[in-house]
Amino acid sequence: MSNNEVMLPPAPAWQALARHYHQVKDMHLRQLFAADAERGERMVAEGAGLFLDYSKHRVTGETIDLLIKLAEASNLSERRAAMFRGDKINVTEQRAVLHVALRAPKGAQIMVDGANVVPEVHEVLERMEAFANRVRSGAWTGHTGKRIRNVINIGIGGSYLGPEMAYLALREYSDRALNFRFIANVDGAAFVEAVQGLDAQETLFVVSSKTFTTLETMANARTARAWLVDQLGNEAAVAKHFVAVSTNANEVQKFGIDTANMFGFWDWVGGRYSMDSAIGLSTMLAIGPENYRALLAGFRAMDEHFLEAPFAHNLPVLMALLTVWYNNFFGAETVAVLPYAQYLARFPAYLQQLQMESNGKSTDLQGQRITYQTGPVIWGEPGTDGQHSFYQLIHQGTKLIPCDFIGFAKPFNHLANHHDLLMANFFAQTEALAFGKTLEELEREGVAPAQRPFRIFDGNRPTSTILAEELTPFTLGALVALYEHNVFTQGVIWDIDSFDQWGVELGKVLASRIIPELESDKEPDLHHDSSTNALIRRYRRLRHAAR
Ligand code: G6Q
């Protein structure tokens, strides 16, 4: 594992870390643990019900001190305060970044453009609760008077990944009499499979789109409306089977959804930070208002921890600094997120958007091209599945991959000894990654000499362990907020705007130009590069060839 001699900013805090890196880069976790019997007890932090053990990282006390100096030199405290008070810290879009207002207590005051936004947040929450209660109790019925049994969320990106992740994570808390499905992809297969076997009379579509103009979502919403009207034979049925979550009342109305059945949010909620806004309506329908309030309380508890805990004990700050350490000094390109919880199967996918869309940037806040590394690639799968797949590379490959291990002490399902088996693997993996297996150990174990080179594990592979008591709505809220603030802190240190997404916008524009070229009856006049032109022609030939 080599340092790619990555470029660093010239500021003294970065340069001090660079000097320190050269002193400690070859230290082994075996040495660090041998030299300090208390390490595993000391390099820990706790907040909002989450426990973080960061002792299995390639850091000394001095590393942490220097990283904290870097956070201080980056004005983290001031930037954090600016976010919480509603300053327009999304500078390229001139917007406040106030997902923290979505879970602020009722009496709080957070001002945007001279108005307190907290009362509006609670007004929407209360409307969502009233609606969720009606659907869950059966008081809200479909057009033919049947109660709702199926809820389909139509939305993509930030209007999809959070709701799907949260629904799966909290299935044990959900009303099992209701089926939940999610349509994101514009590939018609997503729609066809989602409505498979469903009775339209019992189906409610939640069209979730901040802008209500997103190509994929609007195509799926139109198809859903056509399907419903076709099944129920009446245009008027739309009123009882479609609700909208959006900031754009005009477009919602144009689509034909009564704005009385629209749940709003605001331009100061970024898509990927919106799962606890009205975008969480499907989550609330699944788990009920009370559990949803507990989810919000978990978010809020982590917000408070992030605001109040000193950096050395602050979970999001520590996790962000450790990412910076490997990303900018060791040249690590990725971070793996490995939840040991089947219910968190989609958590890595959710975090991919949260982190990569936020920090995949190469221009700083002053508009200058960045010469150092910013956001890493995020990936992962639940343990133990990953162990039988890609962990080989983490253990013995040539790449350095810091990992976040996430586990829970209490299972939901008390099936024989499944949970202890799961958690034994959880602990064993971080131990093996840190300490590996030496030649001497292999000799002692009597491994044949010819085999030994292949069975050596270098170890020294860094991991964070996040351990919580139980996966509850509260814990999930705290966990998501942990990563939200982790991403924010990284962005502050890299001096980037973590809240815009111009890369997403470009794709939207380019696709809209090609649609007519694919659909036109006549051979279109193509003006792309020679590769794109030839591919479009080939597609048209194949698409229209007789079967
Ligand atoms: C998230 C992004 C993006 C967005 C989708 C859906 O931060 O902005 O993923 O959520 O493009 O947008 P709409 O909610 O407007 O349909």
PDB file of C-alpha atoms in Angstrom, residues 245-404:
ATOM      1  CA  VAL A 245     -44.643  15.514  -1.996  1.00  0.00           C
ATOM      2  CA  SER A 246     -43.068  18.544  -3.574  1.00  0.00           C
ATOM      3  CA  THR A 247     -41.994  22.172  -3.336  1.00  0.00           C
ATOM      4  CA  ASN A 248     -43.726  22.983  -6.630  1.00  0.00           C
ATOM      5  CA  ALA A 249     -47.488  23.475  -6.128  1.00  0.00           C
ATOM      6  CA  ASN A 250     -47.978  24.699  -9.714  1.00  0.00           C
ATOM      7  CA  GLU A 251     -46.646  21.545 -11.316  1.00  0.00           C
ATOM      8  CA  VAL A 252     -48.498  19.347  -8.822  1.00  0.00           C
ATOM      9  CA  GLN A 253     -51.731  21.044  -9.786  1.00  0.00           C
ATOM     10  CA  LYS A 254     -50.954  20.764 -13.502  1.00  0.00           C
ATOM     11  CA  PHE A 255     -50.411  17.035 -13.066  1.00  0.00           C
ATOM     12  CA  GLY A 256     -53.913  16.797 -11.630  1.00  0.00           C
ATOM     13  CA  ILE A 257     -53.242  16.261  -7.949  1.00  0.00           C
ATOM     14  CA  ASP A 258     -55.295  18.446  -5.617  1.00  0.00           C
ATOM     15  CA  THR A 259     -52.874  20.606  -3.606  1.00  0.00           C
ATOM     16  CA  ALA A 260     -54.932  19.657  -0.537  1.00  0.00           C
ATOM     17  CA  ASN A 261     -53.202  16.294  -0.974  1.00  0.00           C
ATOM     18  CA  MET A 262     -49.772  17.803  -1.393  1.00  0.00           C
ATOM     19  CA  PHE A 263     -47.159  17.829   1.348  1.00  0.00           C
ATOM     20  CA  GLY A 264     -44.637  20.570   0.942  1.00  0.00           C
ATOM     21  CA  PHE A 265     -41.048  21.241   1.754  1.00  0.00           C
ATOM     22  CA  TRP A 266     -38.639  24.009   0.927  1.00  0.00           C
ATOM     23  CA  ASP A 267     -35.687  24.954  -1.261  1.00  0.00           C
ATOM     24  CA  TRP A 268     -33.443  24.878   1.812  1.00  0.00           C
ATOM     25  CA  VAL A 269     -33.810  21.077   1.985  1.00  0.00           C
ATOM     26  CA  GLY A 270     -31.409  19.374  -0.434  1.00  0.00           C
ATOM     27  CA  GLY A 271     -32.737  16.227  -2.137  1.00  0.00           C
ATOM     28  CA  ARG A 272     -30.220  13.894  -0.496  1.00  0.00           C
ATOM     29  CA  TYR A 273     -30.871  15.524   2.880  1.00  0.00           C
ATOM     30  CA  SER A 274     -34.644  15.241   2.617  1.00  0.00           C
ATOM     31  CA  MET A 275     -35.599  11.848   4.035  1.00  0.00           C
ATOM     32  CA  ASP A 276     -36.948  13.485   7.194  1.00  0.00           C
ATOM     33  CA  SER A 277     -38.930  16.137   5.300  1.00  0.00           C
ATOM     34  CA  ALA A 278     -42.306  15.334   3.703  1.00  0.00           C
ATOM     35  CA  ILE A 279     -40.243  13.024   1.458  1.00  0.00           C
ATOM     36  CA  GLY A 280     -40.526  10.742   4.500  1.00  0.00           C
ATOM     37  CA  LEU A 281     -44.299  10.403   3.963  1.00  0.00           C
ATOM     38  CA  SER A 282     -43.986   6.779   2.819  1.00  0.00           C
ATOM     39  CA  THR A 283     -41.815   6.101   5.880  1.00  0.00           C
ATOM     40  CA  MET A 284     -44.476   7.598   8.131  1.00  0.00           C
ATOM     41  CA  LEU A 285     -47.209   5.592   6.407  1.00  0.00           C
ATOM     42  CA  ALA A 286     -45.165   2.464   7.100  1.00  0.00           C
ATOM     43  CA  ILE A 287     -44.086   2.999  10.702  1.00  0.00           C
ATOM     44  CA  GLY A 288     -46.774   5.397  11.935  1.00  0.00           C
ATOM     45  CA  PRO A 289     -46.477   8.932  13.296  1.00  0.00           C
ATOM     46  CA  GLU A 290     -45.210   7.951  16.728  1.00  0.00           C
ATOM     47  CA  ASN A 291     -42.262   5.957  15.410  1.00  0.00           C
ATOM     48  CA  TYR A 292     -41.617   8.722  12.905  1.00  0.00           C
ATOM     49  CA  ARG A 293     -41.338  11.203  15.775  1.00  0.00           C
ATOM     50  CA  ALA A 294     -38.794   8.864  17.385  1.00  0.00           C
ATOM     51  CA  LEU A 295     -36.833   8.846  14.120  1.00  0.00           C
ATOM     52  CA  LEU A 296     -36.789  12.659  14.174  1.00  0.00           C
ATOM     53  CA  ALA A 297     -35.712  12.599  17.825  1.00  0.00           C
ATOM     54  CA  GLY A 298     -32.727  10.434  16.838  1.00  0.00           C
ATOM     55  CA  PHE A 299     -31.736  12.927  14.158  1.00  0.00           C
ATOM     56  CA  ARG A 300     -32.097  15.751  16.672  1.00  0.00           C
ATOM     57  CA  ALA A 301     -30.022  13.961  19.314  1.00  0.00           C
ATOM     58  CA  MET A 302     -27.151  13.630  16.830  1.00  0.00           C
ATOM     59  CA  ASP A 303     -27.567  17.284  15.761  1.00  0.00           C
ATOM     60  CA  GLU A 304     -27.156  18.279  19.398  1.00  0.00           C
ATOM     61  CA  HIS A 305     -24.160  16.004  19.849  1.00  0.00           C
ATOM     62  CA  PHE A 306     -22.557  17.458  16.703  1.00  0.00           C
ATOM     63  CA  LEU A 307     -23.183  21.004  17.972  1.00  0.00           C
ATOM     64  CA  GLU A 308     -22.065  20.471  21.539  1.00  0.00           C
ATOM     65  CA  ALA A 309     -19.439  17.734  21.885  1.00  0.00           C
ATOM     66  CA  PRO A 310     -15.810  18.873  21.758  1.00  0.00           C
ATOM     67  CA  PHE A 311     -14.171  17.794  18.498  1.00  0.00           C
ATOM     68  CA  ALA A 312     -12.124  15.084  20.244  1.00  0.00           C
ATOM     69  CA  HIS A 313     -15.368  13.402  21.384  1.00  0.00           C
ATOM     70  CA  ASN A 314     -17.555  14.335  18.465  1.00  0.00           C
ATOM     71  CA  LEU A 315     -18.578  11.331  16.361  1.00  0.00           C
ATOM     72  CA  PRO A 316     -19.207  13.029  13.011  1.00  0.00           C
ATOM     73  CA  VAL A 317     -16.082  15.168  13.384  1.00  0.00           C
ATOM     74  CA  LEU A 318     -13.872  12.203  14.273  1.00  0.00           C
ATOM     75  CA  MET A 319     -15.221  10.099  11.434  1.00  0.00           C
ATOM     76  CA  ALA A 320     -14.751  12.921   8.939  1.00  0.00           C
ATOM     77  CA  LEU A 321     -11.185  13.558  10.101  1.00  0.00           C
ATOM     78  CA  LEU A 322     -10.309   9.880   9.772  1.00  0.00           C
ATOM     79  CA  THR A 323     -11.649   9.898   6.213  1.00  0.00           C
ATOM     80  CA  VAL A 324      -9.512  12.942   5.446  1.00  0.00           C
ATOM     81  CA  TRP A 325      -6.481  11.185   6.983  1.00  0.00           C
ATOM     82  CA  TYR A 326      -6.632   8.192   4.639  1.00  0.00           C
ATOM     83  CA  ASN A 327      -7.996  10.093   1.659  1.00  0.00           C
ATOM     84  CA  ASN A 328      -5.472  12.915   1.642  1.00  0.00           C
ATOM     85  CA  PHE A 329      -2.396  11.326   3.184  1.00  0.00           C
ATOM     86  CA  PHE A 330      -2.477   7.570   2.516  1.00  0.00           C
ATOM     87  CA  GLY A 331      -4.031   8.015  -0.940  1.00  0.00           C
ATOM     88  CA  ALA A 332      -7.013   5.771  -0.108  1.00  0.00           C
ATOM     89  CA  GLU A 333      -9.635   6.102  -2.823  1.00  0.00           C
ATOM     90  CA  THR A 334     -12.642   4.474  -1.184  1.00  0.00           C
ATOM     91  CA  VAL A 335     -14.479   3.850   2.080  1.00  0.00           C
ATOM     92  CA  ALA A 336     -16.473   0.669   2.612  1.00  0.00           C
ATOM     93  CA  VAL A 337     -19.619   0.766   4.752  1.00  0.00           C
ATOM     94  CA  LEU A 338     -20.438  -2.657   6.140  1.00  0.00           C
ATOM     95  CA  PRO A 339     -23.612  -2.889   8.219  1.00  0.00           C
ATOM     96  CA  TYR A 340     -24.006  -6.142  10.109  1.00  0.00           C
ATOM     97  CA  ALA A 341     -27.771  -5.869   9.874  1.00  0.00           C
ATOM     98  CA  GLN A 342     -29.869  -7.224   7.038  1.00  0.00           C
ATOM     99  CA  TYR A 343     -32.348  -4.416   7.634  1.00  0.00           C
ATOM    100  CA  LEU A 344     -29.642  -1.939   6.602  1.00  0.00           C
ATOM    101  CA  ALA A 345     -29.202  -3.596   3.211  1.00  0.00           C
ATOM    102  CA  ARG A 346     -29.757  -0.312   1.371  1.00  0.00           C
ATOM    103  CA  PHE A 347     -27.833   1.878   3.791  1.00  0.00           C
ATOM    104  CA  PRO A 348     -24.623   1.788   1.699  1.00  0.00           C
ATOM    105  CA  ALA A 349     -26.596   2.815  -1.417  1.00  0.00           C
ATOM    106  CA  TYR A 350     -28.176   5.662   0.544  1.00  0.00           C
ATOM    107  CA  LEU A 351     -24.749   6.792   1.751  1.00  0.00           C
ATOM    108  CA  GLN A 352     -23.338   6.616  -1.757  1.00  0.00           C
ATOM    109  CA  GLN A 353     -25.606   9.423  -2.832  1.00  0.00           C
ATOM    110  CA  LEU A 354     -25.278  11.362   0.404  1.00  0.00           C
ATOM    111  CA  GLN A 355     -21.504  11.366   0.282  1.00  0.00           C
ATOM    112  CA  MET A 356     -20.572  11.134  -3.379  1.00  0.00           C
ATOM    113  CA  GLU A 357     -23.075  13.705  -4.621  1.00  0.00           C
ATOM    114  CA  SER A 358     -22.107  16.013  -1.770  1.00  0.00           C
ATOM    115  CA  ASN A 359     -18.342  15.764  -1.848  1.00  0.00           C
ATOM    116  CA  GLY A 360     -17.553  14.631  -5.387  1.00  0.00           C
ATOM    117  CA  LYS A 361     -16.360  18.124  -6.279  1.00  0.00           C
ATOM    118  CA  SER A 362     -13.184  19.618  -7.759  1.00  0.00           C
ATOM    119  CA  THR A 363     -13.785  23.352  -7.387  1.00  0.00           C
ATOM    120  CA  ASP A 364     -13.356  25.130  -4.068  1.00  0.00           C
ATOM    121  CA  LEU A 365     -15.668  27.734  -2.572  1.00  0.00           C
ATOM    122  CA  GLN A 366     -13.660  30.519  -4.194  1.00  0.00           C
ATOM    123  CA  GLY A 367     -14.201  28.967  -7.615  1.00  0.00           C
ATOM    124  CA  GLN A 368     -10.615  27.697  -7.870  1.00  0.00           C
ATOM    125  CA  ARG A 369      -9.741  24.308  -9.325  1.00  0.00           C
ATOM    126  CA  ILE A 370      -8.791  21.909  -6.514  1.00  0.00           C
ATOM    127  CA  THR A 371      -5.413  20.155  -6.623  1.00  0.00           C
ATOM    128  CA  TYR A 372      -5.922  17.830  -3.622  1.00  0.00           C
ATOM    129  CA  GLN A 373      -8.216  14.841  -3.223  1.00  0.00           C
ATOM    130  CA  THR A 374     -11.854  15.342  -2.194  1.00  0.00           C
ATOM    131  CA  GLY A 375     -14.683  12.844  -1.591  1.00  0.00           C
ATOM    132  CA  PRO A 376     -13.867   9.135  -1.700  1.00  0.00           C
ATOM    133  CA  VAL A 377     -15.870   6.437  -3.438  1.00  0.00           C
ATOM    134  CA  ILE A 378     -18.371   4.918  -0.992  1.00  0.00           C
ATOM    135  CA  TRP A 379     -19.463   1.327  -1.352  1.00  0.00           C
ATOM    136  CA  GLY A 380     -20.520  -1.653   0.699  1.00  0.00           C
ATOM    137  CA  GLU A 381     -22.925  -4.470   1.381  1.00  0.00           C
ATOM    138  CA  PRO A 382     -24.270  -5.981   4.547  1.00  0.00           C
ATOM    139  CA  GLY A 383     -22.058  -8.378   6.490  1.00  0.00           C
ATOM    140  CA  THR A 384     -21.745 -11.323   6.476  1.00  0.00           C
ATOM    141  CA  ASP A 385     -22.582 -11.503   2.752  1.00  0.00           C
ATOM    142  CA  GLY A 386     -19.621  -9.316   1.830  1.00  0.00           C
ATOM    143  CA  GLN A 387     -17.254 -11.637   3.693  1.00  0.00           C
ATOM    144  CA  HIS A 388     -17.929 -14.335   1.122  1.00  0.00           C
ATOM    145  CA  SER A 389     -17.417 -11.935  -1.713  1.00  0.00           C
ATOM    146  CA  PHE A 390     -15.173  -8.854  -1.679  1.00  0.00           C
ATOM    147  CA  TYR A 391     -13.559  -8.945   1.784  1.00  0.00           C
ATOM    148  CA  GLN A 392     -10.706 -10.970   0.263  1.00  0.00           C
ATOM    149  CA  LEU A 393      -9.464  -7.786  -1.398  1.00  0.00           C
ATOM    150  CA  ILE A 394      -9.807  -5.768   1.799  1.00  0.00           C
ATOM    151  CA  HIS A 395      -7.758  -8.361   3.703  1.00  0.00           C
ATOM    152  CA  GLN A 396      -5.068  -9.269   1.197  1.00  0.00           C
ATOM    153  CA  GLY A 397      -5.350  -6.930  -1.791  1.00  0.00           C
ATOM    154  CA  THR A 398      -2.980  -4.095  -2.616  1.00  0.00           C
ATOM    155  CA  LYS A 399      -5.433  -1.319  -1.826  1.00  0.00           C
ATOM    156  CA  LEU A 400      -6.028   0.445   1.454  1.00  0.00           C
ATOM    157  CA  ILE A 401      -9.753   0.462   2.202  1.00  0.00           C
ATOM    158  CA  PRO A 402     -10.869   2.021   5.471  1.00  0.00           C
ATOM    159  CA  CYS A 403     -14.139   0.418   6.583  1.00  0.00           C
ATOM    160  CA  ASP A 404     -17.068   1.431   8.770  1.00  0.00           C
TER     161      ASP A 404
END
